[in-house]
Short mmCIF file of C-alpha atoms (C1' of nucleotides) in Angstrom, two decimals:
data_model
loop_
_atom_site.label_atom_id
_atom_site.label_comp_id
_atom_site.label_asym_id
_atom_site.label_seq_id
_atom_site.Cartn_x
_atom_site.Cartn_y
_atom_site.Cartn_z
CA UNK A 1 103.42 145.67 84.11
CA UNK A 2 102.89 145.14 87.68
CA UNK A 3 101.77 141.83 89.57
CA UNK A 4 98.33 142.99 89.65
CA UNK A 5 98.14 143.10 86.08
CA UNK A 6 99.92 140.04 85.15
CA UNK A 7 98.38 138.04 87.73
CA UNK A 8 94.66 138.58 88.77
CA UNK A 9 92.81 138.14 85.55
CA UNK A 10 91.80 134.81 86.00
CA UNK A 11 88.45 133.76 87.89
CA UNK A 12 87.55 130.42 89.27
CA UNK A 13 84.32 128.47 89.57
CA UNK A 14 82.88 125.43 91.62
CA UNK A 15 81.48 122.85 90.00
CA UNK A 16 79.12 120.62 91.56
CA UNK A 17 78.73 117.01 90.94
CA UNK A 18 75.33 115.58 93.04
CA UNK A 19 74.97 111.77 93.02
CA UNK A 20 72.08 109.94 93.93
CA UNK A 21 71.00 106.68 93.66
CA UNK A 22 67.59 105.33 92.33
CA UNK A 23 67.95 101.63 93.95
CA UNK A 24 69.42 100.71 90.54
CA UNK A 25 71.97 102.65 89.09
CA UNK A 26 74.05 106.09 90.06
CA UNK A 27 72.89 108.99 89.23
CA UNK A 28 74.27 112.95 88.79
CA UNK A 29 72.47 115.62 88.88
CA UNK A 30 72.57 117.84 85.48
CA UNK A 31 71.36 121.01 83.71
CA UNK A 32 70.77 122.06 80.76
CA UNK A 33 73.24 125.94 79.78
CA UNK A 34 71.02 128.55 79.70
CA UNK A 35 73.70 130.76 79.00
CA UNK A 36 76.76 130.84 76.27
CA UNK A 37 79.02 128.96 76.66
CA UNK A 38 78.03 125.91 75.71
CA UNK A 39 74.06 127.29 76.03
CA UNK A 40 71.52 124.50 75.78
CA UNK A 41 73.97 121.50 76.78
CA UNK A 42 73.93 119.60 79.55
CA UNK A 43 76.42 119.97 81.84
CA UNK A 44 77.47 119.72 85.81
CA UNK A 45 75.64 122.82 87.78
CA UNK A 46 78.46 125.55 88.92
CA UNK A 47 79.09 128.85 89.36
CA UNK A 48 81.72 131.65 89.61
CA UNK A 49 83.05 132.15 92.72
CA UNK A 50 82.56 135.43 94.08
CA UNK A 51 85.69 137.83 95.04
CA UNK A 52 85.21 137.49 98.66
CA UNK A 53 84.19 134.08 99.19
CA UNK A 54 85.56 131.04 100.27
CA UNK A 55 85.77 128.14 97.96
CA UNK A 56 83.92 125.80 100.07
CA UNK A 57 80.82 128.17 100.97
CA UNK A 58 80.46 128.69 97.07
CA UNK A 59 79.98 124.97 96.87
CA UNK A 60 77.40 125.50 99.63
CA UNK A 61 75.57 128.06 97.41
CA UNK A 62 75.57 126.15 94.53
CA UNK A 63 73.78 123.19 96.14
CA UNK A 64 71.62 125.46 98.11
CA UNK A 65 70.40 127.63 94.91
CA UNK A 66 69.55 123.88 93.34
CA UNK A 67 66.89 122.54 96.03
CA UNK A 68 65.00 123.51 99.12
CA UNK A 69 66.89 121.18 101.21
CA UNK A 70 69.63 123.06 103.69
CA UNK A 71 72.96 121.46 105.26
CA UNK A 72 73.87 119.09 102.52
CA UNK A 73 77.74 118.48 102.67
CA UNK A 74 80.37 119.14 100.47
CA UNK A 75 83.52 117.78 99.64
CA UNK A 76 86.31 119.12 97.52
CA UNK A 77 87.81 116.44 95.12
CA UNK A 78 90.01 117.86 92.38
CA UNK A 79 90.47 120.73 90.69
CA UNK A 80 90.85 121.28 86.71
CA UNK A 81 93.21 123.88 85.50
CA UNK A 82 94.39 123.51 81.94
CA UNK A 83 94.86 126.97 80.38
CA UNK A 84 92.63 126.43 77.42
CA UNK A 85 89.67 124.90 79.52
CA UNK A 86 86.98 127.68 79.47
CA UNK A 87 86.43 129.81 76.33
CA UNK A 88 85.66 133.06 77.57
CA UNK A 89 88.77 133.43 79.65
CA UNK A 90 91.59 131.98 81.93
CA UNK A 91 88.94 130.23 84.57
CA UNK A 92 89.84 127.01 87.27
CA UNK A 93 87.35 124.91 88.17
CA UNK A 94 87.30 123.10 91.28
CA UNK A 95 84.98 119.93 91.48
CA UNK A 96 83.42 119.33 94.78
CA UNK A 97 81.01 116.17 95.57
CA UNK A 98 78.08 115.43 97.13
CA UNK A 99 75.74 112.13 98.10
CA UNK A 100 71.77 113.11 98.80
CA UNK A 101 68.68 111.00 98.15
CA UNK A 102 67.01 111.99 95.13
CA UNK A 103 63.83 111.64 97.08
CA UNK A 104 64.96 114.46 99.59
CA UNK A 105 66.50 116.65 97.25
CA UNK A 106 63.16 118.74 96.11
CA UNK A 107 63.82 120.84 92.78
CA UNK A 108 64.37 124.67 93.62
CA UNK A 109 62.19 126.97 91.11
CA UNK A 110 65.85 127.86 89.65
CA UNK A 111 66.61 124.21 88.94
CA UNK A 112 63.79 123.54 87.19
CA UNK A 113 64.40 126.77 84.88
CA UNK A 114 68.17 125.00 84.60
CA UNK A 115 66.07 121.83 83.57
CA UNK A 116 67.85 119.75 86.47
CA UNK A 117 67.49 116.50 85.88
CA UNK A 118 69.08 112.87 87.01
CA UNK A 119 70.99 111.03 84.47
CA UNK A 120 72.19 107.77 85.23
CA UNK A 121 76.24 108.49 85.56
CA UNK A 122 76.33 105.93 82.21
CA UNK A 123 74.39 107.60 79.89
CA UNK A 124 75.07 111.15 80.09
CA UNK A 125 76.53 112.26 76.67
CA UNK A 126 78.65 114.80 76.15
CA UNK A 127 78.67 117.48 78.41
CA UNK A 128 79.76 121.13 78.42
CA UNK A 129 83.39 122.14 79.00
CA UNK A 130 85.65 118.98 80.91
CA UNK A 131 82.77 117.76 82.42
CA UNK A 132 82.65 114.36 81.52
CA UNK A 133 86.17 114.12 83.02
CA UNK A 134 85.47 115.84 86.71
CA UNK A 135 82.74 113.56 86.61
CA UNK A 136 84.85 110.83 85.86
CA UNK A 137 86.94 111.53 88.68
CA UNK A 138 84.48 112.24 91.34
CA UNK A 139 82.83 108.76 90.38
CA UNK A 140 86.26 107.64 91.36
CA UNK A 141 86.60 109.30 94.17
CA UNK A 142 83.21 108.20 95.53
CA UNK A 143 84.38 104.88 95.08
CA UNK A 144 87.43 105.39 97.03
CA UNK A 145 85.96 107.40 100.24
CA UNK A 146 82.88 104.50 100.12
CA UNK A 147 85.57 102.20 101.28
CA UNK A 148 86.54 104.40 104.32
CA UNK A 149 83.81 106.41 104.86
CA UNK A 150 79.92 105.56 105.74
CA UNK A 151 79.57 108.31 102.46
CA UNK A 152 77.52 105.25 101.40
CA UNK A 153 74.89 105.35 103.85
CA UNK A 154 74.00 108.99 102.44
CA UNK A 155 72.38 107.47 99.57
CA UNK A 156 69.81 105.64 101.70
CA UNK A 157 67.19 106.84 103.97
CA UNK A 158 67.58 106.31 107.61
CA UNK A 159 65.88 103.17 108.01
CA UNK A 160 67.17 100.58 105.41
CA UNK A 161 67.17 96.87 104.50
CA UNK A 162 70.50 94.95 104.70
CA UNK A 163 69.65 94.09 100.66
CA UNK A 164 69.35 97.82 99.81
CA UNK A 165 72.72 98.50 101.02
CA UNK A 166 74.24 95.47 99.15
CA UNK A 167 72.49 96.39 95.94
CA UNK A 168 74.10 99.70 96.67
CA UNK A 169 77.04 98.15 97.48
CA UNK A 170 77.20 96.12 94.15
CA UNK A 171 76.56 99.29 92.34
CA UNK A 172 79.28 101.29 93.24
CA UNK A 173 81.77 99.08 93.44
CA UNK A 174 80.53 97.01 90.42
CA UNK A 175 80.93 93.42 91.48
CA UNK A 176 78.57 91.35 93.14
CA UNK A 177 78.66 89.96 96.55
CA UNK A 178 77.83 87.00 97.97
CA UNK A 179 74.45 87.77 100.05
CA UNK A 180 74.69 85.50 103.09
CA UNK A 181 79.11 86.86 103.70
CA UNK A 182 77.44 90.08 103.03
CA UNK A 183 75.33 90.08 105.71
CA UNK A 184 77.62 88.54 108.51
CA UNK A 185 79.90 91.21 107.41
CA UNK A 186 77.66 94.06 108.08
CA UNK A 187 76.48 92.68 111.50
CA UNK A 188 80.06 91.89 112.52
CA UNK A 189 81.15 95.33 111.97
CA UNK A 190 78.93 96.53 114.77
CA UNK A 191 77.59 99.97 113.50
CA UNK A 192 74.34 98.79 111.76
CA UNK A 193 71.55 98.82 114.48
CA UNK A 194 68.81 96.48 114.18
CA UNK A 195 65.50 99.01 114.70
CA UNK A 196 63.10 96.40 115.34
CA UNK A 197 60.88 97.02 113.04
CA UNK A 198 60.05 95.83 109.54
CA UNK A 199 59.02 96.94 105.77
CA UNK A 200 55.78 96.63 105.02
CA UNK A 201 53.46 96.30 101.87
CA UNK A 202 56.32 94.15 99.86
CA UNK A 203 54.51 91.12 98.13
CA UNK A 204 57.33 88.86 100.21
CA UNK A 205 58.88 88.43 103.68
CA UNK A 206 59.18 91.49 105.12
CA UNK A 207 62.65 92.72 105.80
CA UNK A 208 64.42 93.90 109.30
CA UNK A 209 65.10 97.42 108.99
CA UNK A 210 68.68 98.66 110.24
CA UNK A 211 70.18 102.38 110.62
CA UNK A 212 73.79 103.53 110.73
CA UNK A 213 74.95 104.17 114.35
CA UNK A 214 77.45 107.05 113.36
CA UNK A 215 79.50 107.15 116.57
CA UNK A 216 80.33 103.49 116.07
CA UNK A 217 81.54 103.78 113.06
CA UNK A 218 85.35 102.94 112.96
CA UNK A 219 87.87 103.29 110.11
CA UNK A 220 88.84 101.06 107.96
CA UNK B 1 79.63 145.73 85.94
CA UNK B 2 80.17 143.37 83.97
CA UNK B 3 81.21 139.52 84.76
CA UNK B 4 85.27 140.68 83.61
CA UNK B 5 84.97 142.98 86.19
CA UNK B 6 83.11 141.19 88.97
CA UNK B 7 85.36 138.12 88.86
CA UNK B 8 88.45 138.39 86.82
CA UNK B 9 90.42 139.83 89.56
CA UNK B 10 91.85 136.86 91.46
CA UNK B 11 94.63 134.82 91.08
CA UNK B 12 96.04 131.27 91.94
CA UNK B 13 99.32 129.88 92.89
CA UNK B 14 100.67 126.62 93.36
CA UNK B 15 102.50 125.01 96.13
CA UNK B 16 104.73 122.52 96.20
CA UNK B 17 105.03 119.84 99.35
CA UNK B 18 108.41 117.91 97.89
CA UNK B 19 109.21 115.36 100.27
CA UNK B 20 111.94 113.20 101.24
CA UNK B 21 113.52 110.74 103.06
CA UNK B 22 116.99 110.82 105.41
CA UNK B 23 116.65 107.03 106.85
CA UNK B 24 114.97 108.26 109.76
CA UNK B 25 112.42 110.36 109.60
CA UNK B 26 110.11 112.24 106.85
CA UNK B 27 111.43 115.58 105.37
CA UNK B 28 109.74 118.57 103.42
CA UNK B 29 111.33 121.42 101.83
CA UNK B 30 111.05 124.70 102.89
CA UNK B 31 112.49 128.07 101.80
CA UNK B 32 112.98 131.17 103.44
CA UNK B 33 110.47 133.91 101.60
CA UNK B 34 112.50 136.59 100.33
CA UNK B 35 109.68 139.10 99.40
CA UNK B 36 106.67 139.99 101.20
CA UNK B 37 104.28 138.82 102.27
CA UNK B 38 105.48 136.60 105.44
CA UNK B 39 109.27 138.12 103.93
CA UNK B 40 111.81 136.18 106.39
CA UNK B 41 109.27 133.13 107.26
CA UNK B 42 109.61 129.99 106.14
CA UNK B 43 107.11 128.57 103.72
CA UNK B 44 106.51 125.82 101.53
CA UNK B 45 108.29 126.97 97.90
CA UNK B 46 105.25 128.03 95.21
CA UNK B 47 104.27 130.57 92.71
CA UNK B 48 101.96 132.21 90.77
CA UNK B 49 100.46 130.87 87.93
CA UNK B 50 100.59 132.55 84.56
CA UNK B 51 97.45 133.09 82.75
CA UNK B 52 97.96 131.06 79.63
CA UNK B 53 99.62 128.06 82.40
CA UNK B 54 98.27 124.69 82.78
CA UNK B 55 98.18 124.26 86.38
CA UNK B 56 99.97 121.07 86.04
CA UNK B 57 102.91 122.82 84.20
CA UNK B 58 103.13 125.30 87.13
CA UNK B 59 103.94 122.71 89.51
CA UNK B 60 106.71 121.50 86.84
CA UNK B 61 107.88 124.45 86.75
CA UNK B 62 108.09 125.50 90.05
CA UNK B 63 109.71 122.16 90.83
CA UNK B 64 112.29 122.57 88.20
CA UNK B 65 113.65 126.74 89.22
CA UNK B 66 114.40 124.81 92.52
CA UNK B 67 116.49 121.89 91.57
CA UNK B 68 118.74 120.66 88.61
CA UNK B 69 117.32 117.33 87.94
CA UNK B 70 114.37 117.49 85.83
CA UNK B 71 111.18 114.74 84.96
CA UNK B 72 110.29 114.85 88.65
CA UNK B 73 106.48 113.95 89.26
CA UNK B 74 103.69 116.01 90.74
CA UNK B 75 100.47 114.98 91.88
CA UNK B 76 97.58 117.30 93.01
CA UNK B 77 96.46 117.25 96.02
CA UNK B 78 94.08 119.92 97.68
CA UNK B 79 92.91 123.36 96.62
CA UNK B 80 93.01 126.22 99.60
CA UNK B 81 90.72 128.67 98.65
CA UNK B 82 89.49 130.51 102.01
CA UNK B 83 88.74 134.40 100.92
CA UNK B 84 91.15 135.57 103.35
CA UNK B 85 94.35 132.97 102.50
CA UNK B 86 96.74 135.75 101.23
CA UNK B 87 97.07 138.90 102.74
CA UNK B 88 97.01 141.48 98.74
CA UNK B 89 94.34 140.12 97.18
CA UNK B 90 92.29 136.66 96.06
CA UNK B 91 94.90 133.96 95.39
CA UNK B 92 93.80 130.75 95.97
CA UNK B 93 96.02 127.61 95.67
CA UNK B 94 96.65 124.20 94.31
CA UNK B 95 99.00 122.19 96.37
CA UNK B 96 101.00 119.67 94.60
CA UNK B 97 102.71 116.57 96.04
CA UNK B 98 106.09 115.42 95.21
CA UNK B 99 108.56 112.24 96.30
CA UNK B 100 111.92 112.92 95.53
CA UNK B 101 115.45 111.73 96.74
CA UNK B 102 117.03 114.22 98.95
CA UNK B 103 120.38 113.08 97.32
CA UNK B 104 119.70 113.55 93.97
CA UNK B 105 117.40 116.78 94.20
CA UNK B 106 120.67 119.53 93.86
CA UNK B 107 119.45 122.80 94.52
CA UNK B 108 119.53 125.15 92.23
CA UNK B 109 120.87 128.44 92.84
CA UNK B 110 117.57 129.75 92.79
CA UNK B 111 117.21 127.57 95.69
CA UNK B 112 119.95 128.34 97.90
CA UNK B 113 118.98 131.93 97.59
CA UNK B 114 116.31 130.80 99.24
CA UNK B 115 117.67 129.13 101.88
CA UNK B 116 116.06 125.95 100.55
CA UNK B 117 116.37 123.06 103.05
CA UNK B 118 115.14 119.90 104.09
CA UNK B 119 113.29 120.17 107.42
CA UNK B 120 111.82 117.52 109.82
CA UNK B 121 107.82 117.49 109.02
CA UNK B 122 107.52 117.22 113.04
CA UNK B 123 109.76 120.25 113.41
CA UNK B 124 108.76 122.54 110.82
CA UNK B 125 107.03 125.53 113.38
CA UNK B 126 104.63 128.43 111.81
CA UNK B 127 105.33 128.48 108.46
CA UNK B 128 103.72 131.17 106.02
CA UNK B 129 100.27 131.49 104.94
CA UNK B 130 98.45 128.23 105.14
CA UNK B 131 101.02 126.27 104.40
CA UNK B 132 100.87 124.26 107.56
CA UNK B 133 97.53 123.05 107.18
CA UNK B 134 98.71 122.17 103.74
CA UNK B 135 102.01 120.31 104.81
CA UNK B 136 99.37 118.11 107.41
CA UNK B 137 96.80 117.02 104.26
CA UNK B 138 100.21 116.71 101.80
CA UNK B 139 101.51 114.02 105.06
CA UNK B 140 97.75 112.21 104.72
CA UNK B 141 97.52 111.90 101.17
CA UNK B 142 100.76 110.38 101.37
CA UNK B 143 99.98 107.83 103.37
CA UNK B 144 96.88 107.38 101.72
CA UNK B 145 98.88 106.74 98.74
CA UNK B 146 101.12 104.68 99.90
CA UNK B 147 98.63 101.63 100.30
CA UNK B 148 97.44 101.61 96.46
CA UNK B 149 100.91 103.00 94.67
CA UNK B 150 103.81 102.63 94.01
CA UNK B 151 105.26 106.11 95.76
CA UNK B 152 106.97 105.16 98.51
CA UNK B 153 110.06 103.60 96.30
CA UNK B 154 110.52 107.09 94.65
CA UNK B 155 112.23 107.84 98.52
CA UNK B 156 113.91 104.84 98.09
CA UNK B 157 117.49 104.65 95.67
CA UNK B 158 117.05 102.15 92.57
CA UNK B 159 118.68 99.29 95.00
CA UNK B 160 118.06 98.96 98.53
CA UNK B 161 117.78 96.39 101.73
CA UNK B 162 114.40 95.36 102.89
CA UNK B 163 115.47 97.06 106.47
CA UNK B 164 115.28 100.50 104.15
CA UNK B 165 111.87 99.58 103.14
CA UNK B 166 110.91 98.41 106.26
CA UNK B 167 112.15 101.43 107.98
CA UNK B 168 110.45 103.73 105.77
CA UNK B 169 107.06 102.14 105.91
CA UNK B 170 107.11 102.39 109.55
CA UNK B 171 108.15 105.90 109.60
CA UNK B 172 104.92 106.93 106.89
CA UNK B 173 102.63 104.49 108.53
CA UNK B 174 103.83 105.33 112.20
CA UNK B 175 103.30 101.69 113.35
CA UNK B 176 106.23 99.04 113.92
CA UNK B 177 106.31 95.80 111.70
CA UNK B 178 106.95 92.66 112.55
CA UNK B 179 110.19 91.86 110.26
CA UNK B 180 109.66 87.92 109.08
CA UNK B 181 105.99 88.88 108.03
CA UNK B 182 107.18 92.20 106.56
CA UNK B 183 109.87 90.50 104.36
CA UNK B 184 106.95 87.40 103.97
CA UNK B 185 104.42 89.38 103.04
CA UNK B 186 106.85 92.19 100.44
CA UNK B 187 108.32 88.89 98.68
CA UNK B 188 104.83 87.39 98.20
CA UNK B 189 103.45 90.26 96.07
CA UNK B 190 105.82 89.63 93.65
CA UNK B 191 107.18 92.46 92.35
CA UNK B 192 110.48 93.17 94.01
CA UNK B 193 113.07 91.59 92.26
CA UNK B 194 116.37 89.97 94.44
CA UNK B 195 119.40 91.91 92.10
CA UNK B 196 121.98 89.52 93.92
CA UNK B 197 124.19 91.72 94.73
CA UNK B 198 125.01 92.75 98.83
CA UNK B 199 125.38 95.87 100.47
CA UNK B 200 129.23 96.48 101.49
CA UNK B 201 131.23 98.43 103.77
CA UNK B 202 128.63 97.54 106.91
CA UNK B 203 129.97 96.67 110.00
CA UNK B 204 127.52 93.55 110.20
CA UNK B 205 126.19 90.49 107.61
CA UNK B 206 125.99 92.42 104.79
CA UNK B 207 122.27 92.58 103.09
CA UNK B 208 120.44 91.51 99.67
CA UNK B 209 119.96 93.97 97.17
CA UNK B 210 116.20 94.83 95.82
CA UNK B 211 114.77 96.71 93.11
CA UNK B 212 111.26 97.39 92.74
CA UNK B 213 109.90 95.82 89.24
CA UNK B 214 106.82 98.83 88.74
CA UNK B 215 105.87 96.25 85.60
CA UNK B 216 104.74 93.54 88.40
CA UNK B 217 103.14 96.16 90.68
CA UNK B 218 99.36 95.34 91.78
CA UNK B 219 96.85 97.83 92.61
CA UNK B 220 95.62 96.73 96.05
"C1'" DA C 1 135.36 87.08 120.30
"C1'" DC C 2 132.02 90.27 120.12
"C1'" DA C 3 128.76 93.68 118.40
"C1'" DA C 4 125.25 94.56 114.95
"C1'" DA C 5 121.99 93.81 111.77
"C1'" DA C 6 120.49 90.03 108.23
"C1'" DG C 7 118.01 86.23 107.48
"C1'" DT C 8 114.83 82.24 108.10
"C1'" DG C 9 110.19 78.24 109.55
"C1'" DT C 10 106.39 76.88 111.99
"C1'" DT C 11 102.22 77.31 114.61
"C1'" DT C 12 98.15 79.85 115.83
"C1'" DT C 13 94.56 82.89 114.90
"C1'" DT C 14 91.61 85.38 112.13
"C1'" DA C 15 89.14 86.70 108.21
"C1'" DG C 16 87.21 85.40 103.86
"C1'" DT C 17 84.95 82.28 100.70
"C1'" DA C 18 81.71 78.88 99.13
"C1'" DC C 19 77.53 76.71 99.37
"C1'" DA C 20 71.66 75.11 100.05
"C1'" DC C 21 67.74 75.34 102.38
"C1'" DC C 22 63.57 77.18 105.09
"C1'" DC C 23 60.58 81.52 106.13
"C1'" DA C 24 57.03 85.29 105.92
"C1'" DT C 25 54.23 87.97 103.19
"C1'" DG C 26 50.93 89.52 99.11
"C1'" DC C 27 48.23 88.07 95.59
"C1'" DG D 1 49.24 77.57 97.06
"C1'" DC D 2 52.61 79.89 94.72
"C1'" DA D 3 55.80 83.50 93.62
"C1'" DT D 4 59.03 86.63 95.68
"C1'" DG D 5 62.72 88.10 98.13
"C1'" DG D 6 64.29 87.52 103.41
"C1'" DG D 7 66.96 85.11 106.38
"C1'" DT D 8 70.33 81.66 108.39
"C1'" DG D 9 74.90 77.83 109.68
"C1'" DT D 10 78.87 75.31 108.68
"C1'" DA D 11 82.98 73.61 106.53
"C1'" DC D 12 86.97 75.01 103.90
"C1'" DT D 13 90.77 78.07 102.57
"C1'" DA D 14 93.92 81.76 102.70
"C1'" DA D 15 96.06 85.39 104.88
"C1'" DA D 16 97.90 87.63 109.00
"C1'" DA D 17 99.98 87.44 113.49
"C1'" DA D 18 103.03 85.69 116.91
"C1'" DC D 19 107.31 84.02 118.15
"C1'" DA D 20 113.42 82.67 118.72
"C1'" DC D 21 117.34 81.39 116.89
"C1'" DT D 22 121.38 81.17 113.42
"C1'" DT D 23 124.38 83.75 109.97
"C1'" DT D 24 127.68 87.03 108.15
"C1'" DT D 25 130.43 90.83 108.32
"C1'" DG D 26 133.71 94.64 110.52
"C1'" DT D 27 136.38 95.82 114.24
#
DNA sequence: ACAAAAGTGTTTTTAGTACACCCATGC
DNA sequence: GCATGGGTGTACTAAAAACACTTTTGT
């Protein structure tokens, strides 16, 4: 038995896991199997990856046959390759992440068929295949690039108040912060520009909205 | 066609990125390929995985037909999965991380068949496939790593100075420390324990003895 | 005695923490 | 005028940075 046939049987997928957030909790995008395995559960949305294409463009399909929005990025974050994982075959899944606002990210007609739908990341059940474990890590993962990256900022829209961010803040890193430390913190990092203008229609002092100066972002 | 056909034809190796430590400066291990493709060029040591293989047992696996010690650790790192990666056919692959003792990893014989050696990661030149491009986010997720774990000790033997340690976070961190804060700051987290004993056979004031206590280890 | 690396204390600077009150708007 | 969240300053504490000399061994 040659190479060929001992070695390239197997298939791998993408698998995508979407956050948003709603001002109050995390959320992942989900949809419902329309197709054995696992038909009618909910699970992450993914496809096979075709023969001749890279890994990272079949993440961009995924997201791209989900919602009418273009140029949403994608990042690789682990891949899951126990033998027995799939049932129809040997098949490696490789999780990739992405941050959008749910508010942007307009239902494609194929989503909707799917049944796409936001679940808060703590109530999502059980989920088709290892799902509830890739989705496990990329929550994890989020967590660690939010401390390095401005990933965070992706949630939000481009004008923001200083207490959306910490709410966000709180959420994903799941402790509370102290609000007036939180702000001098911000300020004193020097990337948050002040955009001189303010919210309007909330039934209290208006806030200063801010937006993320990318190039003056520094790491760390 | 039918999905077997469309996407059952590819195949995925693993790589391994085992790296040690000579005092000075950070090594990886390299063999010489002695099949096609790349035959003659050196290239990070991997291998296919068999269909029925946890990917995770690969790595094992792969580490273990190159050396005689066994229960070495592997961590996953990044999957490369550009279309075009390997020259006869679709093989993508999982590169695994390793920390290992360049004095206790004997080679095997499959090893020194394959030229197996320990090579300067700053002096490595074009090395098959990818695998350079792999090597350079194997080096980063090190160092990542190195802030939050525990790895850096598994360079390090079971006793060893503070000058070791020192020298061998400035080599992964590529920055100088200042050595009282460096020996402050190590003491105060509290989980190296003084084995009060001395180095001997140094032409100079002989040094204390430490062992890392993994029990007392911190995440932060 | 000298070369070579080990080992140690104190001050200064910086970053983080804790804490309480006034402000602008919608209803 | 009152409820709601927005916005600010200061004192205290802890950690990090800077810096120079003495000690122990082999040769």
């Amino acid at each position: 038995m040659g190479e060929f046939d001992t070695f390239f049987r197997s298939a791998f997928s993408v698998d995508k896991v979407i956050f948003s957030f709603d001002g109050a909790a995390l959320k992942v995008l989900l949809i419902k199997r329309t197709s054995p395995p696992y038909k009618g559960k909910l699970a992450l949305p993914g496809d096979l990856v075709y023969p001749n294409e890279d890994l990272d463009l079949a993440a961009k399909r995924i997201v791209e046959q989900l919602t009418t929005r273009k140029n949403i990025i994608s990042e690789q974050v682990q891949t899951f390759g126990m033998a027995n994982r799939h049932p129809l075959g040997r098949v490696i899944s490789i999780a990739y992440l992405s941050v959008v606002r749910a508010e942007e990210f307009e239902f494609s007609p194929a989503s909707i068929l799917q049944s796409a739908q936001w679940c808060n990341v703590n109530e999502v059940g059980e989920l088709a295949f290892d799902h509830n474990i890739m989705l496990l890590a990329c929550m994890k993962k989020l967590v660690e690039k939010a401390s390095f990256s401005p990933i965070l900022y992706d949630f939000l829209p481009s004008a923001f108040t200083l207490s959306e961010l910490q709410v966000l803040q709180e959420t994903i890193f799941q402790q509370p912060f102290e609000k007036r430390n939180f702000r001098k913190k911000l300020l004193s990092l020097g990337y948050l520009e002040d955009l001189e203008t303010m919210q309007t229609g909330v039934a209290h002092r208006p806030a200063k909205l801010y937006r993320l100066n990318r190039e003056k972002w520094v790491v760390g």
